[in-house]
Tab-separated table of C-alpha atoms in Angstrom:
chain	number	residue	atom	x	y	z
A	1	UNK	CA	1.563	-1.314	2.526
A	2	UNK	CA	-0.947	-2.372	-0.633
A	3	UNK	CA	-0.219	-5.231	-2.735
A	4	UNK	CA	-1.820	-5.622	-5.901
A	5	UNK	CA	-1.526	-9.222	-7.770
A	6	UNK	CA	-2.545	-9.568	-11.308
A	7	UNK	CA	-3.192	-12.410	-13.331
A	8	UNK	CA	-4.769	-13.462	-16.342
A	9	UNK	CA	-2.522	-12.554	-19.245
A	10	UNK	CA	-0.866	-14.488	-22.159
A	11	UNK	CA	-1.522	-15.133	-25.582
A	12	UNK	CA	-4.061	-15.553	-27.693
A	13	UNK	CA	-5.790	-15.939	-31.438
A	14	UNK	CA	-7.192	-12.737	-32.520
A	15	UNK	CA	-11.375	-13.050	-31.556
A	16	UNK	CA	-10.329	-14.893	-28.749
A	17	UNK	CA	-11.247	-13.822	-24.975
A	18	UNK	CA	-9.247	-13.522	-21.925
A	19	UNK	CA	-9.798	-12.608	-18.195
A	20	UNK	CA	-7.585	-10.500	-16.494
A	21	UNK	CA	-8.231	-9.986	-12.048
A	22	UNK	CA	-6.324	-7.847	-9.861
A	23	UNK	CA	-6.499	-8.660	-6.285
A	24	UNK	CA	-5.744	-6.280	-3.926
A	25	UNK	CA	-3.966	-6.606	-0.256
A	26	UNK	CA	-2.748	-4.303	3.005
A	27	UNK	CA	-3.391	-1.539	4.842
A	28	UNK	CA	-6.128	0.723	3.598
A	29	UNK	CA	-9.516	1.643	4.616
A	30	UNK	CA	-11.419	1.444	1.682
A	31	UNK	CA	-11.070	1.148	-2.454
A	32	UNK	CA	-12.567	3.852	-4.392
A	33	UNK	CA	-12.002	3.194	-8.096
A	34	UNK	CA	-10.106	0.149	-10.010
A	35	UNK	CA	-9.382	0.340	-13.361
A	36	UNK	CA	-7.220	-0.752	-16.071
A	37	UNK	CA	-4.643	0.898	-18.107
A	38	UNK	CA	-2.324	-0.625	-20.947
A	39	UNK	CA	0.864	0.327	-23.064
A	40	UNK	CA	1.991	-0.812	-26.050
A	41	UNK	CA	5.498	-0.691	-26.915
A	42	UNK	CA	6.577	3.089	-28.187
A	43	UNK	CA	2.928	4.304	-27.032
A	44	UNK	CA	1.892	6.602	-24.101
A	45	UNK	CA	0.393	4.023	-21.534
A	46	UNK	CA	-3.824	4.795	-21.801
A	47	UNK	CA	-7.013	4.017	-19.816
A	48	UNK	CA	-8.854	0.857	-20.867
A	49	UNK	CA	-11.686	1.148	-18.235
A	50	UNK	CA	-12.603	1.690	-15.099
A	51	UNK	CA	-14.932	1.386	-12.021
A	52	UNK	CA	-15.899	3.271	-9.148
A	53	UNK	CA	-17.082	2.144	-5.645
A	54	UNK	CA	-20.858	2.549	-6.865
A	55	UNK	CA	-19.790	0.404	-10.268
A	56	UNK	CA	-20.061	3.093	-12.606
A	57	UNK	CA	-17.824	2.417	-15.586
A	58	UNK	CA	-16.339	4.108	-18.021
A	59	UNK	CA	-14.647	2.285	-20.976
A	60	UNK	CA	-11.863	3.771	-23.897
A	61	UNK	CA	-13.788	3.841	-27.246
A	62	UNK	CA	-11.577	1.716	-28.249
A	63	UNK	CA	-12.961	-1.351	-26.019
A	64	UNK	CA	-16.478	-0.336	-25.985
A	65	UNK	CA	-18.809	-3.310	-26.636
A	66	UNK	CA	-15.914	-5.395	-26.613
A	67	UNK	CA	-14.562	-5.743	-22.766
A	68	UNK	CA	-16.181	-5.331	-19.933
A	69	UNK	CA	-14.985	-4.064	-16.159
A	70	UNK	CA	-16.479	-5.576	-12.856
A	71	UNK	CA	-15.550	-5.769	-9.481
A	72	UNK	CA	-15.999	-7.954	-6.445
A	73	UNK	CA	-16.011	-5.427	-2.823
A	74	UNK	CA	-15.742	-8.741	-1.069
A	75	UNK	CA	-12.418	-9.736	-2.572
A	76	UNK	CA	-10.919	-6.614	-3.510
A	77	UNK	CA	-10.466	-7.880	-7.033
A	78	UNK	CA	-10.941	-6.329	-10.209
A	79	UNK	CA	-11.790	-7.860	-13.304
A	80	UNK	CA	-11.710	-7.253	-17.171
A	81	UNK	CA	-13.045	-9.684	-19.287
A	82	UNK	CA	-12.084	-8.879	-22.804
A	83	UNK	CA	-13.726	-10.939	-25.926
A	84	UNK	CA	-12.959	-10.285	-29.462
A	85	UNK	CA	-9.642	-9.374	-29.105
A	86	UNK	CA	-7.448	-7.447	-31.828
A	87	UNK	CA	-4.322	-7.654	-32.457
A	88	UNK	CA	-3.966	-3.860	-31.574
A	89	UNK	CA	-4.979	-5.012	-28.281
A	90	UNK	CA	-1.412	-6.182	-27.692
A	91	UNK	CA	0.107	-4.628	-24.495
A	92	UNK	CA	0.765	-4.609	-21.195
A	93	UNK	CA	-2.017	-4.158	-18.724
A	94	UNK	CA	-1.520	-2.746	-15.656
A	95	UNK	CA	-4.083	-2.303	-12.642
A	96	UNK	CA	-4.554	0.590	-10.702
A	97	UNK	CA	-6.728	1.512	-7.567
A	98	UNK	CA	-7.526	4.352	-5.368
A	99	UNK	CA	-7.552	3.436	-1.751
A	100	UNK	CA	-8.646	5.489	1.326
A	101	UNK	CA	-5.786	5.547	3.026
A	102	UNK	CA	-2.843	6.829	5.824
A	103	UNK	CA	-4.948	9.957	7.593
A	104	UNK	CA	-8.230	9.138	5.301
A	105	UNK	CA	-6.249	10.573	2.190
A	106	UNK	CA	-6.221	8.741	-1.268
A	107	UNK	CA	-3.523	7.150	-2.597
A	108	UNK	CA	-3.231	5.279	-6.206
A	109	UNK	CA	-1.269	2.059	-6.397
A	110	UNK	CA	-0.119	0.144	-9.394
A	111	UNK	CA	0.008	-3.191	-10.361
A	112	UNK	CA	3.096	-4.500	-12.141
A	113	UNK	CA	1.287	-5.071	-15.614
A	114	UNK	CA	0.878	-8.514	-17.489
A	115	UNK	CA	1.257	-9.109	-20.682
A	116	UNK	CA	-1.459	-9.728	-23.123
A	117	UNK	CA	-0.152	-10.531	-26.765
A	118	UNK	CA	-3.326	-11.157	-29.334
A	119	UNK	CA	-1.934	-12.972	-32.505
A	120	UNK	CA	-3.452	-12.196	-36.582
């Protein structure tokens, strides 16, 4: 079983900054890529950014310059510090990672999303 625990979300002033981590948990053998996704109410959810096992990222034009994805092996966390946040940021983020898993396959796992909700 994975667990994934995320944390960091709430509400703030548009141009503010906020700090979202992902911690991951259970039985795997390894964790390949972690990224973040969001949805906004009545939208498609959509990839924010992510990060492999080497630490190569890739980022939604949307966020470019703007947020920024990092991981620590040691901890199995994920992180996504976001600064100068828009209003059209508002949404719910959700965490996702690839883990080596049952019979050296990969699996993806999702966290259960937290809310961020960036005020005008």
């Amino acid at each position: 079983q994975v667990q994934l625990v995320e944390s960091g979300g709430g509400l703030v002033q548009a141009g503010g900054s906020l700090r979202l981590s992902c911690a991951a948990s259970g039985s795997f053998f390894s964790i390949n890529a972690m990224g973040w996704y969001r949805q906004a109410p009545g939208k498609q959810r959509e990839l924010v950014a992510t990060i492999t096992s080497g630490d190569t990222t890739n980022y939604a034009d949307s966020v470019k310059g703007r947020f920024t994805i990092s991981r620590d092996n040691a901890k199995n966390t994920v992180y996504l510090q976001m600064n100068s946040l828009k209003p059209e940021d508002t949404a719910v983020y959700y965490c996702k990672i690839t883990y080596k898993g049952r019979l050296h396959l990969d699996y993806d796992y999702w966290g259960q999303g937290t809310q961020v909700t960036v005020s005008s």
